[in-house]
Amino acid sequence: MAEDQLPPQWRIALADVSIGDEEIAAVTEVLRSGWLSMGPTTEHFEQALGDYLGAEHVLAVTNGTAALHLAAAALGIGPGDEVICPSLTFVASAAAMLQTGATVRLADSTSLDDFSLNPDEIDRLAGPRTRAVVVVHYGGYPAAMEEIMARCRARELLVIEDAAHAPGAAINGRSCGTIGDAGCFSFFPNKNMTTGEGGAVVFADEKAASKARLLRSHAMTALTWDRHLGHANSYDVLDVGFNYRIDEIRAALGLVQLARLDTMNASRARLATLYRLLLADQPSLVVPGFGARGRPVHHLAVALAPRDSRDRVRQLLRGRGIQTSVHYPAIHRFSHYRQTHETELPVAEEIAERVITLPLHPRLGEAEIREICEALVEAVADNQAAPN
Ligand SMILES: *Cc1c(COP(=O)(O)O)cnc(C)c1O
């Protein structure tokens, strides 16, 4: 790589992993054991995740996108079906539904104060072909599950929770990801817990979970591990499946990260509270309250910049070595989706134009949050003094 292609040296990075000696020891143990593909450590990880979430049917998989696709496939979503999905989410929430052959109807956010799916959009978009609704707990803040579940149950729609941001979040005493028919988690390195690449899917119903277990590994009736144990000499193939298996290395990493999740989430909560405090009296910034529902896990810290100033403000922060991001550009404005999803979703569009994602991860210090807030406030003021 040429020098000018190297990534900038951020003084304060947007996200970071928290990996310690315990993770290294757990991975080393698996490597020394000689068994790397999905087996007992994965089962142990699934059990631990189920205990943590209060879920009976848990499958660890290769990544969060695979979790979403597997959820939809196991719930029987396919060609001819329509799925309602928010536009203000990572593109995988919608793409995974399209992978099944279903079509997607993109839905608007609730408000500038509550970015998640507007429950009224279900009434607006549901039609005779609608089978399911994807709900994203944006930023680790529980979506309006009571209103969404009531509308979906009334229309007999399946609910797939995209809980990629929300491991450990809860609402009305239930973990996010365990309220709908399926819940999907991602353990990508920038998420609240990581396995490198990795994910998990939780099902409410045993039948969907068994179907998913089959589809996860080529729809074969036996795993390599079963054959290793001598439980099976051959196998049958019952469907057209995938290879969405996780491996023992990642499962071992996941077990340690899961044990540390509450501590890491507590650090995020402390830092998010400080952000909120420091940015509370800034009239030109909007710090959304996300409906103040349930127990959030603060995956993202976001603020809305004044209209037409976001990119300039981000640039000023970049100049001070502070990395920011945008969660998210609205899906219906991406090239691939623009033609097929020609629609106007004014709330999602305004959020997409004004949102700035600020650094947030458990290894950040309070001094850094103060510095980011000062820089942000100055950048907004500078931009208002000299707009270009
Ligand atoms: C990260 C993420 C995904 C995809 O997870 P991967 O593990 O990267 O495949 C899906 N939805 C949302 C909302 C995400 O943030």
Coordinates of C-alpha atoms and ligand atoms in Angstrom, one line a residue:
M1 CA 0.0 0.0 0.0
A2 CA 1.3 3.4 -0.9
E3 CA 1.8 5.8 2.1
D4 CA -1.0 8.1 1.0
Q5 CA -3.3 5.0 0.9
L6 CA -2.7 4.1 4.6
P7 CA -5.7 4.7 6.8
P8 CA -5.5 7.9 8.8
Q9 CA -4.1 7.5 12.3
W10 CA -7.2 8.4 14.3
R11 CA -6.5 9.8 17.7
I12 CA -10.0 8.7 18.7
A13 CA -11.4 5.8 16.8
L14 CA -15.1 5.2 16.3
A15 CA -15.0 1.7 17.6
D16 CA -12.5 -0.7 19.0
V17 CA -12.4 -4.3 20.2
S18 CA -11.8 -5.2 23.8
I19 CA -9.8 -8.4 23.8
G20 CA -7.8 -9.6 26.8
D21 CA -5.8 -12.5 28.0
E22 CA -8.9 -14.6 28.7
E23 CA -9.9 -14.5 25.0
I24 CA -6.4 -15.3 23.9
A25 CA -6.3 -18.3 26.3
A26 CA -9.7 -19.6 25.2
V27 CA -8.7 -19.4 21.5
T28 CA -5.3 -21.0 22.2
E29 CA -7.0 -23.9 24.0
V30 CA -9.2 -24.6 21.0
L31 CA -6.2 -24.4 18.6
R32 CA -4.3 -26.9 20.8
S33 CA -7.3 -29.2 21.0
G34 CA -7.1 -30.1 17.4
W35 CA -10.9 -29.8 16.7
L36 CA -11.7 -26.5 14.9
S37 CA -15.0 -27.0 13.1
M38 CA -18.4 -26.7 14.8
G39 CA -18.7 -29.0 17.8
P40 CA -18.9 -29.0 21.6
T41 CA -17.5 -25.4 22.1
T42 CA -20.2 -24.1 19.8
E43 CA -22.9 -26.0 21.7
H44 CA -21.6 -24.6 24.9
F45 CA -21.6 -21.1 23.4
E46 CA -25.2 -21.5 22.2
Q47 CA -26.3 -22.8 25.7
A48 CA -24.6 -19.8 27.4
L49 CA -26.2 -17.4 24.9
G50 CA -29.6 -18.9 25.5
D51 CA -29.2 -18.7 29.3
Y52 CA -28.1 -15.1 29.0
L53 CA -31.0 -14.1 26.7
G54 CA -33.6 -16.3 28.2
A55 CA -34.0 -18.2 24.9
E56 CA -34.4 -21.9 24.3
H57 CA -33.5 -22.2 20.6
V58 CA -30.2 -20.6 19.7
L59 CA -28.0 -21.2 16.7
A60 CA -24.5 -19.7 16.4
V61 CA -23.7 -18.9 12.8
T62 CA -21.0 -17.3 10.5
N63 CA -22.2 -13.7 10.8
G64 CA -25.3 -11.5 11.4
T65 CA -26.3 -11.4 7.7
A66 CA -26.4 -15.2 7.7
A67 CA -28.5 -15.1 10.9
L68 CA -31.0 -12.9 9.1
H69 CA -31.1 -15.0 6.0
L70 CA -31.4 -18.2 7.9
A71 CA -34.1 -16.8 10.1
A72 CA -36.2 -15.8 7.0
A73 CA -35.5 -19.1 5.2
A74 CA -36.4 -21.2 8.3
L75 CA -39.6 -19.2 8.8
G76 CA -40.6 -20.1 5.2
I77 CA -40.2 -16.7 3.7
G78 CA -39.6 -16.9 -0.1
P79 CA -40.7 -15.9 -3.6
G80 CA -44.1 -14.1 -3.7
D81 CA -43.8 -12.9 -0.1
E82 CA -43.3 -9.3 1.0
V83 CA -41.3 -8.2 4.0
I84 CA -41.5 -4.8 5.6
C85 CA -38.1 -3.5 6.6
P86 CA -36.9 -0.1 7.9
S87 CA -34.9 2.0 5.4
L88 CA -32.6 3.4 8.2
T89 CA -30.6 0.3 8.9
F90 CA -27.6 -1.6 7.7
V91 CA -28.3 -2.8 4.2
A92 CA -28.0 -6.5 5.3
S93 CA -31.4 -6.2 7.1
A94 CA -33.0 -5.8 3.7
A95 CA -30.6 -7.8 1.5
A96 CA -31.0 -10.9 3.6
M97 CA -34.7 -10.8 3.0
L98 CA -34.2 -10.4 -0.7
Q99 CA -31.9 -13.4 -0.7
T100 CA -34.9 -15.6 0.0
G101 CA -36.6 -14.4 -3.2
A102 CA -39.1 -12.3 -1.2
T103 CA -39.6 -8.6 -2.0
V104 CA -38.9 -5.8 0.5
R105 CA -41.1 -2.8 1.3
L106 CA -38.9 -0.1 2.9
A107 CA -40.4 1.7 5.9
D108 CA -39.9 5.1 7.5
S109 CA -38.4 5.9 11.0
T110 CA -40.6 7.2 13.7
S111 CA -39.2 10.6 14.3
L112 CA -35.9 12.6 14.6
D113 CA -36.1 11.6 18.3
D114 CA -36.8 7.9 17.7
F115 CA -35.1 6.4 14.7
S116 CA -36.6 2.9 14.7
L117 CA -39.4 1.6 12.6
N118 CA -42.6 3.7 12.9
P119 CA -45.3 1.1 13.9
D120 CA -47.8 3.0 11.7
E121 CA -45.7 2.1 8.7
I122 CA -46.9 -1.5 9.2
D123 CA -50.5 -0.4 8.6
R124 CA -49.5 1.7 5.6
L125 CA -47.4 -0.9 3.9
A126 CA -49.0 -4.3 4.8
G127 CA -50.9 -6.0 1.9
P128 CA -52.1 -9.4 1.0
R129 CA -48.6 -10.7 0.3
T130 CA -46.9 -9.3 3.4
R131 CA -45.5 -12.1 5.5
A132 CA -43.1 -10.5 7.9
V133 CA -41.7 -7.3 9.5
V134 CA -38.0 -6.8 10.2
V135 CA -37.5 -4.7 13.4
V136 CA -34.1 -3.2 14.1
H137 CA -33.2 -2.1 17.6
Y138 CA -31.3 0.9 16.3
G139 CA -28.2 1.7 18.3
G140 CA -29.1 -0.8 21.0
Y141 CA -32.3 1.1 21.9
P142 CA -35.3 -1.2 22.1
A143 CA -37.8 -0.5 19.3
A144 CA -41.5 0.0 20.1
M145 CA -42.1 -3.7 20.4
E146 CA -45.5 -3.6 22.1
E147 CA -47.0 -1.5 19.3
I148 CA -45.2 -3.5 16.6
M149 CA -46.1 -6.9 18.0
A150 CA -49.7 -5.9 18.4
R151 CA -50.0 -4.8 14.8
C152 CA -48.1 -7.8 13.5
R153 CA -50.2 -10.3 15.5
A154 CA -53.4 -8.7 14.4
R155 CA -52.3 -9.1 10.7
E156 CA -50.7 -12.6 11.3
L157 CA -47.3 -11.2 10.3
L158 CA -44.0 -12.8 11.4
V159 CA -41.6 -10.6 13.3
I160 CA -37.8 -10.9 12.7
E161 CA -35.8 -8.8 15.2
D162 CA -32.5 -7.5 13.9
A163 CA -30.8 -7.3 17.2
A164 CA -27.3 -6.8 15.8
H165 CA -26.9 -3.7 18.0
A166 CA -28.8 -5.0 21.0
P167 CA -27.2 -8.0 22.8
G168 CA -28.2 -7.4 26.5
A169 CA -30.9 -4.9 25.7
A170 CA -34.4 -5.7 27.1
I171 CA -37.9 -4.3 27.1
N172 CA -40.9 -5.3 29.3
G173 CA -38.6 -7.9 31.0
R174 CA -37.6 -9.7 27.8
S175 CA -34.3 -9.6 25.9
C176 CA -34.3 -7.9 22.6
G177 CA -34.1 -10.7 20.0
T178 CA -36.4 -13.0 22.0
I179 CA -39.7 -11.2 21.5
G180 CA -40.5 -11.9 17.8
D181 CA -40.5 -15.1 15.9
A182 CA -36.7 -14.9 15.3
G183 CA -34.0 -12.6 16.6
C184 CA -30.6 -12.1 14.9
F185 CA -27.3 -11.0 16.4
S186 CA -24.0 -10.0 14.9
F187 CA -20.6 -10.5 16.6
F188 CA -18.7 -8.4 14.0
P189 CA -15.7 -6.5 15.7
N190 CA -17.5 -3.2 16.0
K191 CA -20.6 -4.7 17.8
N192 CA -21.1 -4.8 21.6
M193 CA -19.4 -8.3 21.7
T194 CA -17.3 -10.0 19.1
T195 CA -16.2 -13.3 17.7
G196 CA -14.3 -11.7 14.7
E197 CA -17.0 -12.5 12.2
G198 CA -19.9 -14.3 13.8
G199 CA -23.6 -14.2 14.6
A200 CA -26.5 -16.0 16.2
V201 CA -30.1 -16.5 15.6
V202 CA -32.8 -17.3 18.2
F203 CA -36.2 -18.8 17.4
A204 CA -39.4 -18.8 19.5
D205 CA -40.5 -22.0 17.9
E206 CA -38.8 -25.4 18.0
K207 CA -39.9 -26.3 14.5
A208 CA -38.3 -23.2 12.9
A209 CA -35.2 -23.8 14.9
S210 CA -34.8 -27.4 13.7
K211 CA -35.3 -26.3 10.2
A212 CA -32.6 -23.6 10.7
R213 CA -30.3 -26.2 12.3
L214 CA -30.6 -28.3 9.2
L215 CA -30.2 -25.5 6.7
R216 CA -27.2 -24.1 8.5
S217 CA -25.2 -27.1 7.4
H218 CA -26.2 -28.1 3.9
A219 CA -29.5 -29.6 5.1
M220 CA -27.5 -32.7 6.0
T221 CA -28.8 -35.0 8.7
A222 CA -25.4 -35.4 10.3
L223 CA -22.5 -33.0 11.2
T224 CA -18.8 -33.8 10.8
W225 CA -18.7 -33.8 14.6
D226 CA -21.5 -36.5 14.8
R227 CA -19.5 -38.7 12.4
H228 CA -16.3 -38.0 14.5
L229 CA -18.2 -39.3 17.6
G230 CA -19.3 -42.3 15.6
H231 CA -22.9 -41.3 15.9
A232 CA -23.4 -41.4 12.1
N233 CA -21.7 -43.2 9.3
S234 CA -23.5 -41.5 6.5
Y235 CA -26.1 -38.8 6.0
D236 CA -29.1 -37.8 3.9
V237 CA -29.8 -34.3 2.5
L238 CA -33.3 -33.0 3.1
D239 CA -33.3 -29.6 1.5
V240 CA -31.1 -27.1 -0.3
G241 CA -29.0 -25.8 2.5
F242 CA -26.2 -23.4 3.2
N243 CA -22.9 -23.4 5.1
Y244 CA -23.6 -20.9 7.8
R245 CA -21.6 -22.8 10.5
I246 CA -19.5 -20.9 13.0
D247 CA -16.3 -22.6 14.2
E248 CA -14.9 -23.6 17.6
I249 CA -12.3 -20.8 17.6
R250 CA -15.0 -18.1 17.3
A251 CA -17.3 -19.9 19.7
A252 CA -14.5 -20.0 22.3
L253 CA -14.0 -16.2 21.8
G254 CA -17.7 -15.7 22.0
L255 CA -18.0 -17.5 25.4
V256 CA -15.5 -15.1 26.9
Q257 CA -17.0 -12.0 25.3
L258 CA -20.4 -13.1 26.4
A259 CA -19.2 -13.4 30.0
R260 CA -17.8 -9.8 29.7
L261 CA -20.8 -8.4 27.9
D262 CA -22.6 -6.8 30.8
T263 CA -19.4 -5.1 32.0
M264 CA -18.7 -3.8 28.5
N265 CA -22.3 -2.6 28.1
A266 CA -22.0 -0.8 31.5
S267 CA -18.9 1.1 30.2
R268 CA -20.9 2.0 27.1
A269 CA -23.8 3.2 29.2
R270 CA -21.5 5.4 31.4
L271 CA -20.0 7.0 28.3
A272 CA -23.3 7.4 26.6
T273 CA -24.7 9.2 29.7
L274 CA -21.8 11.5 29.7
Y275 CA -22.4 12.3 26.0
R276 CA -26.0 13.1 26.7
L277 CA -25.1 15.3 29.7
L278 CA -22.4 17.3 27.7
L279 CA -24.6 17.8 24.6
A280 CA -27.9 18.4 26.4
D281 CA -27.8 22.2 26.3
Q282 CA -26.6 22.6 22.7
P283 CA -29.6 24.1 20.9
S284 CA -28.2 23.4 17.4
L285 CA -27.7 19.6 18.0
V286 CA -30.4 17.0 18.5
V287 CA -29.5 14.1 20.7
P288 CA -32.3 11.6 20.2
G289 CA -34.0 10.0 23.2
F290 CA -35.1 6.9 21.3
G291 CA -38.4 6.7 23.0
A292 CA -36.7 5.9 26.4
R293 CA -38.0 2.3 26.3
G294 CA -36.7 -0.6 28.3
R295 CA -33.0 -1.2 28.9
P296 CA -30.7 0.0 26.0
V297 CA -27.2 -1.2 25.4
H298 CA -25.7 1.9 23.7
H299 CA -24.3 0.4 20.6
L300 CA -24.1 3.8 18.9
A301 CA -23.8 7.4 20.2
V302 CA -25.4 9.7 17.6
A303 CA -26.4 13.4 17.2
L304 CA -28.2 15.2 14.5
A305 CA -26.2 18.2 13.1
P306 CA -28.0 21.3 11.8
R307 CA -29.4 21.0 8.2
D308 CA -26.7 21.0 5.5
S309 CA -23.8 21.0 7.9
R310 CA -23.2 17.4 8.7
D311 CA -20.4 16.6 6.2
R312 CA -18.5 19.8 7.0
V313 CA -18.8 19.1 10.8
R314 CA -17.5 15.6 10.2
Q315 CA -14.6 17.0 8.2
L316 CA -13.7 19.4 11.1
L317 CA -13.7 16.5 13.5
R318 CA -11.6 14.4 11.2
G319 CA -9.1 17.3 11.1
R320 CA -8.7 16.8 14.9
G321 CA -8.2 13.1 14.6
I322 CA -11.7 12.1 15.7
Q323 CA -13.3 9.4 13.6
T324 CA -17.0 9.6 13.0
S325 CA -19.5 7.7 10.8
V326 CA -23.0 7.8 9.5
H327 CA -25.6 5.2 10.7
Y328 CA -27.1 5.0 8.2
P329 CA -27.5 6.2 4.7
A330 CA -31.1 5.3 3.9
I331 CA -31.3 2.0 2.0
H332 CA -33.9 3.3 -0.5
R333 CA -31.3 5.9 -1.8
F334 CA -28.6 3.3 -2.7
S335 CA -28.1 2.8 -6.4
H336 CA -29.3 -0.8 -6.3
Y337 CA -32.4 0.0 -4.3
R338 CA -33.3 3.4 -5.9
Q339 CA -35.0 2.0 -9.0
T340 CA -36.9 -0.8 -7.3
H341 CA -37.7 1.0 -4.2
E342 CA -38.8 4.4 -5.5
T343 CA -40.3 6.0 -2.4
E344 CA -40.1 9.0 -0.2
L345 CA -39.4 8.3 3.5
P346 CA -39.0 11.9 4.8
V347 CA -37.9 11.0 8.4
A348 CA -35.3 8.4 7.4
E349 CA -34.0 10.8 4.7
E350 CA -33.6 13.7 7.2
I351 CA -31.9 11.5 9.7
A352 CA -29.6 10.1 7.0
E353 CA -28.6 13.7 6.0
R354 CA -28.0 15.0 9.5
V355 CA -26.8 12.1 11.6
I356 CA -23.3 11.8 13.0
T357 CA -22.1 8.7 14.8
L358 CA -19.6 9.6 17.5
P359 CA -16.9 7.3 18.9
L360 CA -18.3 4.8 21.5
H361 CA -16.6 1.7 22.8
P362 CA -15.7 0.3 26.2
R363 CA -12.1 1.4 26.1
L364 CA -12.8 5.1 25.6
G365 CA -12.2 7.4 28.6
E366 CA -14.3 10.2 29.9
A367 CA -11.6 12.7 28.9
E368 CA -12.0 11.6 25.3
I369 CA -15.8 12.0 25.4
R370 CA -15.3 15.6 26.8
E371 CA -12.8 16.3 24.0
I372 CA -15.2 14.9 21.3
C373 CA -18.1 17.0 22.6
E374 CA -16.0 20.2 22.7
A375 CA -14.7 19.5 19.2
L376 CA -18.3 18.8 18.0
V377 CA -19.8 21.9 19.6
E378 CA -16.9 24.0 18.1
A379 CA -17.3 22.4 14.7
V380 CA -21.0 23.2 14.6
A381 CA -20.4 26.8 15.7
D382 CA -17.6 27.3 13.2
N383 CA -19.8 25.9 10.5
Q384 CA -22.6 28.3 11.4
A385 CA -20.2 31.2 11.5
A386 CA -18.8 30.4 8.1
P387 CA -21.1 28.3 6.0
N388 CA -19.8 27.3 2.6
Ligands
LIG1 C1 -23.8 -5.5 11.6 C2 -25.2 -5.6 11.3 C3 -25.7 -6.6 10.5 C4 -24.9 -7.6 9.8 O1 -24.1 -8.3 10.6 P1 -22.7 -9.0 10.0 O2 -22.3 -9.9 11.1 O3 -21.8 -7.9 9.7 O4 -23.1 -9.8 8.8 C5 -27.1 -6.6 10.2 N1 -27.9 -5.6 10.7 C6 -27.4 -4.6 11.4 C7 -28.4 -3.6 11.9 C8 -26.1 -4.5 11.7 O5 -25.6 -3.5 12.4

